[in-house]
Tab-separated table of C-alpha atoms and ligand atoms in Angstrom:
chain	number	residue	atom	x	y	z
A	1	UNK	CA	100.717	85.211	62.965
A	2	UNK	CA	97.378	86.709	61.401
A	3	UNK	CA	97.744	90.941	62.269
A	4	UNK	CA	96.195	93.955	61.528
A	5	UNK	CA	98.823	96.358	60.338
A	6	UNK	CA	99.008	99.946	59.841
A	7	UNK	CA	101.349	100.818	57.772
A	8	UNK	CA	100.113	104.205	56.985
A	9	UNK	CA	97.970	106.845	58.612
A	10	UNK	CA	94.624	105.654	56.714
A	11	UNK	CA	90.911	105.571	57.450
A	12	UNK	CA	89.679	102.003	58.403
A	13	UNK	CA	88.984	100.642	54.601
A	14	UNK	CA	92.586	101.390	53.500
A	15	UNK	CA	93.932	98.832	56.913
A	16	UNK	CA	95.079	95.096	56.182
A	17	UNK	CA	94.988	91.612	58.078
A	18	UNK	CA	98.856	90.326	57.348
A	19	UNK	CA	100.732	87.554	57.993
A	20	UNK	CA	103.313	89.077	60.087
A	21	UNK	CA	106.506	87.434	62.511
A	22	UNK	CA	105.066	86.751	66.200
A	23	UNK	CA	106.699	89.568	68.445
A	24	UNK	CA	110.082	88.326	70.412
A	25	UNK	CA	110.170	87.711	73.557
A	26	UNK	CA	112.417	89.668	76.200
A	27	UNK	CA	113.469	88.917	79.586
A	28	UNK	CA	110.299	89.321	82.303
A	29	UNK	CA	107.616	89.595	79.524
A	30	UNK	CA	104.910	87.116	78.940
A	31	UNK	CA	103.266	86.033	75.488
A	32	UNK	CA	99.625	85.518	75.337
A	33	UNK	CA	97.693	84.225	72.546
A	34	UNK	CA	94.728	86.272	71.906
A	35	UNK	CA	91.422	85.421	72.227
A	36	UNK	CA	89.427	88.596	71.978
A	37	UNK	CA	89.964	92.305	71.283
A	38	UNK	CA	87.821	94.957	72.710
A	39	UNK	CA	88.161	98.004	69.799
A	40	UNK	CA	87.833	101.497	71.884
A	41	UNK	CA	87.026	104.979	70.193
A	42	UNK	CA	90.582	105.996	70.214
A	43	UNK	CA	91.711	102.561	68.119
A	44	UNK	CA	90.169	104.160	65.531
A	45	UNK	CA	91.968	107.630	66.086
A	46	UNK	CA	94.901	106.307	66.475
A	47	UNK	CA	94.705	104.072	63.080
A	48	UNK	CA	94.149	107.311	61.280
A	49	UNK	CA	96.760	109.392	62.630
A	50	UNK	CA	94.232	111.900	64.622
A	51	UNK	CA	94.848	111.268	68.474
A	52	UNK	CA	97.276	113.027	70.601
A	53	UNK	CA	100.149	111.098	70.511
A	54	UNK	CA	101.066	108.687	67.449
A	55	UNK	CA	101.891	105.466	67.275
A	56	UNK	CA	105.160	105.167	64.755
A	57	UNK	CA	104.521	103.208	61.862
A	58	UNK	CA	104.215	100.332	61.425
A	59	UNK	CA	101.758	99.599	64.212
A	60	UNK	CA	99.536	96.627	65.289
A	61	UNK	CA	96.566	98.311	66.253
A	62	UNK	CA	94.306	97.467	69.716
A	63	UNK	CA	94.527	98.560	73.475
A	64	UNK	CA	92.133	95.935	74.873
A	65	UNK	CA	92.563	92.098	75.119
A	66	UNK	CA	91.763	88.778	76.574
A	67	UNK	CA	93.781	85.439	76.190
A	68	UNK	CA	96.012	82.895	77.142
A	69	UNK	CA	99.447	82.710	78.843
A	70	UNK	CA	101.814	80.684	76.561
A	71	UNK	CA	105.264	81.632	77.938
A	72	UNK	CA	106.506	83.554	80.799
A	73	UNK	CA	109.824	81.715	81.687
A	74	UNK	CA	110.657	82.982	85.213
A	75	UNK	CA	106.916	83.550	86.094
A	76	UNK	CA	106.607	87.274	85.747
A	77	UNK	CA	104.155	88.431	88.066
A	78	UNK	CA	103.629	85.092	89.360
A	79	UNK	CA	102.056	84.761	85.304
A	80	UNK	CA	102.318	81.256	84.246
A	81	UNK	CA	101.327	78.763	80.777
A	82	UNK	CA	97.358	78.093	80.881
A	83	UNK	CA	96.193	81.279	82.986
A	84	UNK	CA	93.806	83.459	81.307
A	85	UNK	CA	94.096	87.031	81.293
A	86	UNK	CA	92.521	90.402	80.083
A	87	UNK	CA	95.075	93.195	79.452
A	88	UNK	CA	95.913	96.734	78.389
A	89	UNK	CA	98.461	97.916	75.905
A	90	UNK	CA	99.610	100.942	73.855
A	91	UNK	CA	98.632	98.824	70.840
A	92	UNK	CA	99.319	95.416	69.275
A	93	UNK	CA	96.100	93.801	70.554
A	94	UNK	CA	94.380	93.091	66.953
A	95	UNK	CA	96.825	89.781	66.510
A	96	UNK	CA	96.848	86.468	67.101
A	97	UNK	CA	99.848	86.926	69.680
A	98	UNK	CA	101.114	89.843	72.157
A	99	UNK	CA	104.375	89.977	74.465
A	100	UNK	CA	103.836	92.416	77.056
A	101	UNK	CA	104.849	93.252	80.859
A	102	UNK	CA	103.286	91.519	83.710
A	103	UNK	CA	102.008	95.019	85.028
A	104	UNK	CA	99.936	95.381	81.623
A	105	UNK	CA	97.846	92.486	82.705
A	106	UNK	CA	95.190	91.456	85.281
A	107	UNK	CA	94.310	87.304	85.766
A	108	UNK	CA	90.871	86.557	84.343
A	109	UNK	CA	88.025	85.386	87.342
A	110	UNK	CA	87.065	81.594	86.467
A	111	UNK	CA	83.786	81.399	84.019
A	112	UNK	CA	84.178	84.823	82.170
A	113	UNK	CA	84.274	84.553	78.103
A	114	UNK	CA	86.822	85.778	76.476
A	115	UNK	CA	84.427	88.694	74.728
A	116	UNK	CA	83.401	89.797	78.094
A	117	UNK	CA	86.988	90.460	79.336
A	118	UNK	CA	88.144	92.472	76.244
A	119	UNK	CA	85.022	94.524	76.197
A	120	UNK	CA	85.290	95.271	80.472
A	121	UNK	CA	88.786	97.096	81.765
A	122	UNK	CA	88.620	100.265	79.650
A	123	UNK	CA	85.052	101.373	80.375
A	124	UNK	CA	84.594	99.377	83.297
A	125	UNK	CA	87.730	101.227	85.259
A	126	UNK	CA	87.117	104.364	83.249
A	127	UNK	CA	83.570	104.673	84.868
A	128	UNK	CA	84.338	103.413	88.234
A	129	UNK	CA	87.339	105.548	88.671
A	130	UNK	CA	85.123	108.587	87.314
A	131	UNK	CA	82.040	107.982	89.566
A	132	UNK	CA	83.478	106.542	92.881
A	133	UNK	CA	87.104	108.314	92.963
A	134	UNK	CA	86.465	111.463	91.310
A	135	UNK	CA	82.821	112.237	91.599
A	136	UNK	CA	82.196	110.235	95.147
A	137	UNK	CA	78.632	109.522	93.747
A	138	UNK	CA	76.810	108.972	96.827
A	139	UNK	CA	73.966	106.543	97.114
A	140	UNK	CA	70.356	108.138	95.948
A	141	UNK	CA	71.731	111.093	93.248
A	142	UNK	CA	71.230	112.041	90.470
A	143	UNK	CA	73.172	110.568	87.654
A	144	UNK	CA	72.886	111.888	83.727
A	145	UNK	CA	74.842	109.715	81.730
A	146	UNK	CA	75.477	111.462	78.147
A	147	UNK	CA	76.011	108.736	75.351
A	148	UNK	CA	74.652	105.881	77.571
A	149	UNK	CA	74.258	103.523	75.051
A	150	UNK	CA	78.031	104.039	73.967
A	151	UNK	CA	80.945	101.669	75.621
A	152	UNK	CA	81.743	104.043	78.444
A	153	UNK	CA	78.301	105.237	78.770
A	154	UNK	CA	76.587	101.885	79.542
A	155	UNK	CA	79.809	100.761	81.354
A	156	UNK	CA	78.980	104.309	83.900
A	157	UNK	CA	74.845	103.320	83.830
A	158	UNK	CA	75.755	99.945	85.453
A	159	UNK	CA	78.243	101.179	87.294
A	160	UNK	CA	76.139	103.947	89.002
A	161	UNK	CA	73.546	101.205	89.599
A	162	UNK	CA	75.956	99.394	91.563
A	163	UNK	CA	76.732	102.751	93.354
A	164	UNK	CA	73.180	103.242	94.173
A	165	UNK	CA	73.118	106.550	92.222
A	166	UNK	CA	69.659	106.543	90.595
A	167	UNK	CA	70.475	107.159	86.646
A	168	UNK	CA	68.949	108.926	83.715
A	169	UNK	CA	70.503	107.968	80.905
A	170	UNK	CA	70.739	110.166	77.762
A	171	UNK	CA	70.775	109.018	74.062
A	172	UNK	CA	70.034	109.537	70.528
A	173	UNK	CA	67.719	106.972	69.481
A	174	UNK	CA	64.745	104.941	70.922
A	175	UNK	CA	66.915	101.846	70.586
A	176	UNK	CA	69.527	103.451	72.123
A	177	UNK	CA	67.687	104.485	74.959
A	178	UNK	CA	65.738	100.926	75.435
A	179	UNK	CA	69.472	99.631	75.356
A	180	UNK	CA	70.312	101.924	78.461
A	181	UNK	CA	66.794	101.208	80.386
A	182	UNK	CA	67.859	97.412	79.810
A	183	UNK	CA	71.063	97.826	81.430
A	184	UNK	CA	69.565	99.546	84.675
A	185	UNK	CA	68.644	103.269	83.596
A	186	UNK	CA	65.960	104.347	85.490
A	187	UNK	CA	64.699	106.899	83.194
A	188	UNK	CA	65.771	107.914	79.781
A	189	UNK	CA	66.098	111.391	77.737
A	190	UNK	CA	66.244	111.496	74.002
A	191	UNK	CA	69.473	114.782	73.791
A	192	UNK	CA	68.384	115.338	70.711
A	193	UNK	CA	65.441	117.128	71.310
A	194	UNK	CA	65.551	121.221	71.826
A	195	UNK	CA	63.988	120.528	75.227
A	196	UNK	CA	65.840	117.768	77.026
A	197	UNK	CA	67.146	120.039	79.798
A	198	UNK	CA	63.046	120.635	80.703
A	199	UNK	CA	62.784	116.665	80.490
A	200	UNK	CA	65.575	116.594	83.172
A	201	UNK	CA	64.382	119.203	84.985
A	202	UNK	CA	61.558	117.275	85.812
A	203	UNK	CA	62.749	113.799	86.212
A	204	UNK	CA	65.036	115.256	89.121
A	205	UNK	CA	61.887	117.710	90.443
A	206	UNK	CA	63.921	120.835	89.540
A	207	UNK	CA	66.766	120.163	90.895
A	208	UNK	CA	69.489	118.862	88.265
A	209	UNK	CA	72.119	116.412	88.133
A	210	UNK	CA	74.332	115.860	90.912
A	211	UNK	CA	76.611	114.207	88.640
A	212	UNK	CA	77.328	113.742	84.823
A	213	UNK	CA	79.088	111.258	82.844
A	214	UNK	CA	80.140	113.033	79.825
A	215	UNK	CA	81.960	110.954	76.791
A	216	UNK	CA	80.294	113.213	74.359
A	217	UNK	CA	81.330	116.677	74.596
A	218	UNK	CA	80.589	119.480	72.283
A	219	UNK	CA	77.655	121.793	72.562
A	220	UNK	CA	75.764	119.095	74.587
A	221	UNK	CA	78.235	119.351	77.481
A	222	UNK	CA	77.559	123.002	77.997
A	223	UNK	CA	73.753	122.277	78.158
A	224	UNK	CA	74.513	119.879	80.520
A	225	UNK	CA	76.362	121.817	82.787
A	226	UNK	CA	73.874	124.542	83.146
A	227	UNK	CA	71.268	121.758	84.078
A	228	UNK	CA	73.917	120.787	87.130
A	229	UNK	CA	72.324	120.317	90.851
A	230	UNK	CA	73.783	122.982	93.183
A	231	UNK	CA	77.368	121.167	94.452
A	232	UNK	CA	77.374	118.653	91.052
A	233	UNK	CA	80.066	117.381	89.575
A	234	UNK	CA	80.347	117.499	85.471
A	235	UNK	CA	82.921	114.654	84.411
A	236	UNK	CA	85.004	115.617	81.545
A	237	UNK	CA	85.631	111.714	80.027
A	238	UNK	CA	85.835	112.280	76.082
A	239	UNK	CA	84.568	114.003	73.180
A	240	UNK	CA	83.222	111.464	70.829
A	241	UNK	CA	81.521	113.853	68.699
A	242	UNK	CA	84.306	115.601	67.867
A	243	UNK	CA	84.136	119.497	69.455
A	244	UNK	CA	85.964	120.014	72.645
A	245	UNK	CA	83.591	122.087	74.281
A	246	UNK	CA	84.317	125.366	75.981
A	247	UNK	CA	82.726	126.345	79.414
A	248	UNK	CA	82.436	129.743	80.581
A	249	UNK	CA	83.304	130.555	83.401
A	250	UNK	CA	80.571	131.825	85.570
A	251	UNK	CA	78.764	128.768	85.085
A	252	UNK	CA	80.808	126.763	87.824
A	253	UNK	CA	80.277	130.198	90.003
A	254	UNK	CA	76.947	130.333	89.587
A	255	UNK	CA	75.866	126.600	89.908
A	256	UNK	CA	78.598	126.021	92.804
A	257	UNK	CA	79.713	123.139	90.403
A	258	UNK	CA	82.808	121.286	89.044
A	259	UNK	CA	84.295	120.040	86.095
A	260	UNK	CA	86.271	116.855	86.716
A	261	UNK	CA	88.837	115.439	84.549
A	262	UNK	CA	89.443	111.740	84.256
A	263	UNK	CA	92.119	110.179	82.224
A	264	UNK	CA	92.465	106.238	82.433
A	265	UNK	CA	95.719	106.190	80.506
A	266	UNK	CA	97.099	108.313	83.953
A	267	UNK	CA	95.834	106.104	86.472
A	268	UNK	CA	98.062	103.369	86.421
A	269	UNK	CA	100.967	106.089	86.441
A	270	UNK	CA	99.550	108.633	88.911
A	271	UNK	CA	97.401	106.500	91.731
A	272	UNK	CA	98.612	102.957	91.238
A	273	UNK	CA	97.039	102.420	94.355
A	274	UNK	CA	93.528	103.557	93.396
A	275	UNK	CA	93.810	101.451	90.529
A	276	UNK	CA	94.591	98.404	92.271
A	277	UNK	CA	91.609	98.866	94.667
A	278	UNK	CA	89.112	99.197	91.784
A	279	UNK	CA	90.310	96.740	89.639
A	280	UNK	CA	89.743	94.743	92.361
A	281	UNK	CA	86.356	95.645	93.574
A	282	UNK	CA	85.491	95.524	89.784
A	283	UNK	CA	86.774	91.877	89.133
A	284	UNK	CA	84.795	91.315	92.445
A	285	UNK	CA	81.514	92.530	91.035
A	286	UNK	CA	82.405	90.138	88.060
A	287	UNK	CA	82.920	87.170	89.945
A	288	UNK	CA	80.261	87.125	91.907
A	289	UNK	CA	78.198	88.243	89.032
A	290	UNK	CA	76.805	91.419	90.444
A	291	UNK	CA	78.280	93.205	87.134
A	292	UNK	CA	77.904	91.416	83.679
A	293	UNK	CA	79.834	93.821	81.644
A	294	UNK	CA	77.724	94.445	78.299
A	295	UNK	CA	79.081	92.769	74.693
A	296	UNK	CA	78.338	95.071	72.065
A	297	UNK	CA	78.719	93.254	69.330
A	298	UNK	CA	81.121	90.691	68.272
A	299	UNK	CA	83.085	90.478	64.833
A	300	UNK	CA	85.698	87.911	63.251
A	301	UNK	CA	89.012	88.918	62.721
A	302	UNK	CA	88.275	88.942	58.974
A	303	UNK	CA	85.559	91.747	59.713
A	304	UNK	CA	87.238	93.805	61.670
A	305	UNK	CA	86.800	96.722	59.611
A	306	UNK	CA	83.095	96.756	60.443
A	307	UNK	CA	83.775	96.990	63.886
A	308	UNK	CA	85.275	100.111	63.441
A	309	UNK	CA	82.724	101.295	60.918
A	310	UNK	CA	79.613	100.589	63.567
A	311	UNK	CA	81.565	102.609	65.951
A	312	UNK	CA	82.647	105.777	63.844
A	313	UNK	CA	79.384	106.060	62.371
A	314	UNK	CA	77.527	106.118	65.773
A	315	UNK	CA	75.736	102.915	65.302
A	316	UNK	CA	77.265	100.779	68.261
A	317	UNK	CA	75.698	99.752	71.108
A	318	UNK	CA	78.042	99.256	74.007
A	319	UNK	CA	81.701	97.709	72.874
A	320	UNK	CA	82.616	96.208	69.827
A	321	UNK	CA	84.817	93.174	70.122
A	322	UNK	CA	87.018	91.462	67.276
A	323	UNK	CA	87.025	87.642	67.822
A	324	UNK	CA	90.345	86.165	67.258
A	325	UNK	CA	91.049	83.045	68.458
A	326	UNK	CA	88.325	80.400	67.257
B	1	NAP	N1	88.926	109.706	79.688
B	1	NAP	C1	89.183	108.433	79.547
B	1	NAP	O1	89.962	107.853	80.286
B	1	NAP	C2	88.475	107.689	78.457
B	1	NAP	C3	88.356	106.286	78.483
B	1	NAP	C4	87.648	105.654	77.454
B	1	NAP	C5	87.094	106.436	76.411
B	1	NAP	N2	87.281	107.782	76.410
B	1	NAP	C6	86.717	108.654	75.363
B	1	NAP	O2	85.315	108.703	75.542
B	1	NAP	C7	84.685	108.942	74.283
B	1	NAP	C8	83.615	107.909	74.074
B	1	NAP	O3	84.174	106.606	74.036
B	1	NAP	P1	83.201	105.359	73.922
B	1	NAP	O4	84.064	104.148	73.893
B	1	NAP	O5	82.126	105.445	74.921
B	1	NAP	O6	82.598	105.613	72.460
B	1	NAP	P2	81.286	105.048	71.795
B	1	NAP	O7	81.004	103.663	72.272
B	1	NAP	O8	81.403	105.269	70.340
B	1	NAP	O9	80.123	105.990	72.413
B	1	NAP	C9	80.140	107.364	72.209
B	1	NAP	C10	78.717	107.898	72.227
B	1	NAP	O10	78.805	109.292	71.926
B	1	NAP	C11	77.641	109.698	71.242
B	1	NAP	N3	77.973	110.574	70.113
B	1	NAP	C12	77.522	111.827	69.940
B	1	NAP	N4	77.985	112.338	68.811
B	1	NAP	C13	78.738	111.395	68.221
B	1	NAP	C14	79.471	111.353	67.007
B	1	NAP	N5	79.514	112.402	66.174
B	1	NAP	N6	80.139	110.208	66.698
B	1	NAP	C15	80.116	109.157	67.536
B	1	NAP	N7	79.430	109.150	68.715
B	1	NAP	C16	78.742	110.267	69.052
B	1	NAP	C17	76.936	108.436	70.764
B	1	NAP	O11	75.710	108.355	71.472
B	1	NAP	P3	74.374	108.996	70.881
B	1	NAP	O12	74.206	108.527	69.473
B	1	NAP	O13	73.349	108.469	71.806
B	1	NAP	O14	74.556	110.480	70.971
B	1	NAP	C18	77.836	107.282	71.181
B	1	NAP	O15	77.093	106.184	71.690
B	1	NAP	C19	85.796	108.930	73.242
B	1	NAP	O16	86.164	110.272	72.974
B	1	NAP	C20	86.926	108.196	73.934
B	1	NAP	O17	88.177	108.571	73.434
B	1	NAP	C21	87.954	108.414	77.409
């Protein structure tokens, strides 16, 4: 099968599509063929050695995926030949084949493409686990999104729509922003400028944010914080530009506010249970078409490089995804 293969710790232009064996099959595992792969921030981490835990070398790069069920002898999970899935892994997504438990995968609802599914669990989960478990976002707040136009940030604008949160969406670029307002924003702030916090200050009439999606981190974060509503809730998702921030602490004192951690690699460890519930009311949504999950762009196998280029260089608009089966 066609792969991409790390074989060292490299940047993005130094990785190689190989012809590699397909991966045996054990007892109770299940081997899709690949139709899509949804490429995440920490893909590209990962490829270069520089997240927190390392994949050992050689690795097939890719966390996200969509596809077909081609074996499963014994029906693991009730998984059978012909169903479609979408699925999460470790890595091994960016080929034309993966064997994986039944628990790492979710059936597909009839109708959605292939692109959609690879680009929804991460973010989609991510944000809905963030806003409804962690932050309770009640219907009528205030929700700042940092990064909105991002994969997790326009994953948390929709998703806050669906909440009923009303949601200003912060981002670098006009484009960006129209991206966001597209999606559902209902106002937009260009974080760039010296004087965003004023701008927020008066879309929410002085009061702040009740709650903030933060995938950006660095100095922004802090800014953010000290624009929180009385009671708001500051959720600590990633740091995509690169600082992890550091928050002292009498701002939670003096704004009566919290920072919230969210980690969606935990979920499925810590609250199975919550997981089940949302991936439920999120395949819902999808179904019944109340949520159409946003395709950034997508990219042939051959190009996958330059789906990891538009991401690191903080071009992308929502989630890349890597085409694989024709
Ligand atoms: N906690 C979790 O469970 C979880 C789950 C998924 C992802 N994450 C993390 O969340 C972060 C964002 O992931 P994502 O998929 O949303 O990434 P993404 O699609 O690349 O979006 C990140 C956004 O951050 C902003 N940004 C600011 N400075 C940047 C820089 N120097 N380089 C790149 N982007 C920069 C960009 O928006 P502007 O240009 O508008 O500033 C960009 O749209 C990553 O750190 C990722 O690891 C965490």
């Amino acid at each position: 099968m066609r792969a991409v293969v790390v074989e060292q710790y490299a940047s993005i232009d130094q990785i190689e599509l190989k012809d590699v064996p397909s991966p045996p099959l054990d007892r109770g595992q299940i081997r899709i063929q690949i139709e899509a792969a949804g490429i995440g921030f920490v893909d590209g981490l990962k490829i270069e050695g520089r997240y927190q835990t390392k994949d050992p070398l050689p690795f097939i790069p890719g966390t996200e995926f969509a596809g077909v069920v081609t074996e499963a002898p014994g029906a693991p999970g009730g998984y059978q030949p012909g169903m479609r899935v979408m699925g999460m892994t470790r890595s091994g997504a960016l080929a034309q084949e993966i064997v994986v438990k039944p628990e790492a995968l979710h059936p597909l609802p009839d109708g959605v493409a292939a692109e959609v599914a690879a680009s929804f669990r991460a973010n989609y989960l991510t944000a809905l686990y963030a806003l409804s478990a962690r932050a309770t976002v009640a219907p009528g707040e205030q929700l700042l999104v940092l990064g909105a136009a991002g994969g997790t940030g326009i994953a948390a604008v929709q998703i806050g729509k669906l909440l009923g949160a009303r949601v200003i969406a912060a981002a670098s670029t006009p484009q960006k922003r129209d991206f966001a307002r597209a999606h559902g924003a209902d106002a937009v702030i260009d974080y760039t400028q010296a004087d965003w916090r004023e701008t927020l200050k008066e879309l929410t009439n002085g009061r702040g944010a009740d709650v903030i999606f933060d995938p950006v981190g660095g100095e922004i974060s802090v800014q953010a914080f000290r624009s929180i509503a009385w009671r708001g809730r500051h959720l600590v998702v990633g740091f995509a530009a690169g600082a992890i921030p550091a928050l002292p602490f009498n701002l939670p004192l003096l704004k009566g506010g919290a920072l919230l951690g969210v980690d969606l690699a935990q979920i499925p460890l810590r609250e199975p249970e919550v997981q089940k519930r949302l991936m439920s009311q999120l395949t819902g949504w999808l179904a019944d078409g109340q949520l159409k999950p946003v395709v950034g762009r997508v990219f042939a196998l051959e190009d996958f490089r330059d789906a990891f280029r538009t991401m690191q260089t903080r071009g992308a608009l929502g989630k890349m995804v890597v085409r694989i089966a024709k």
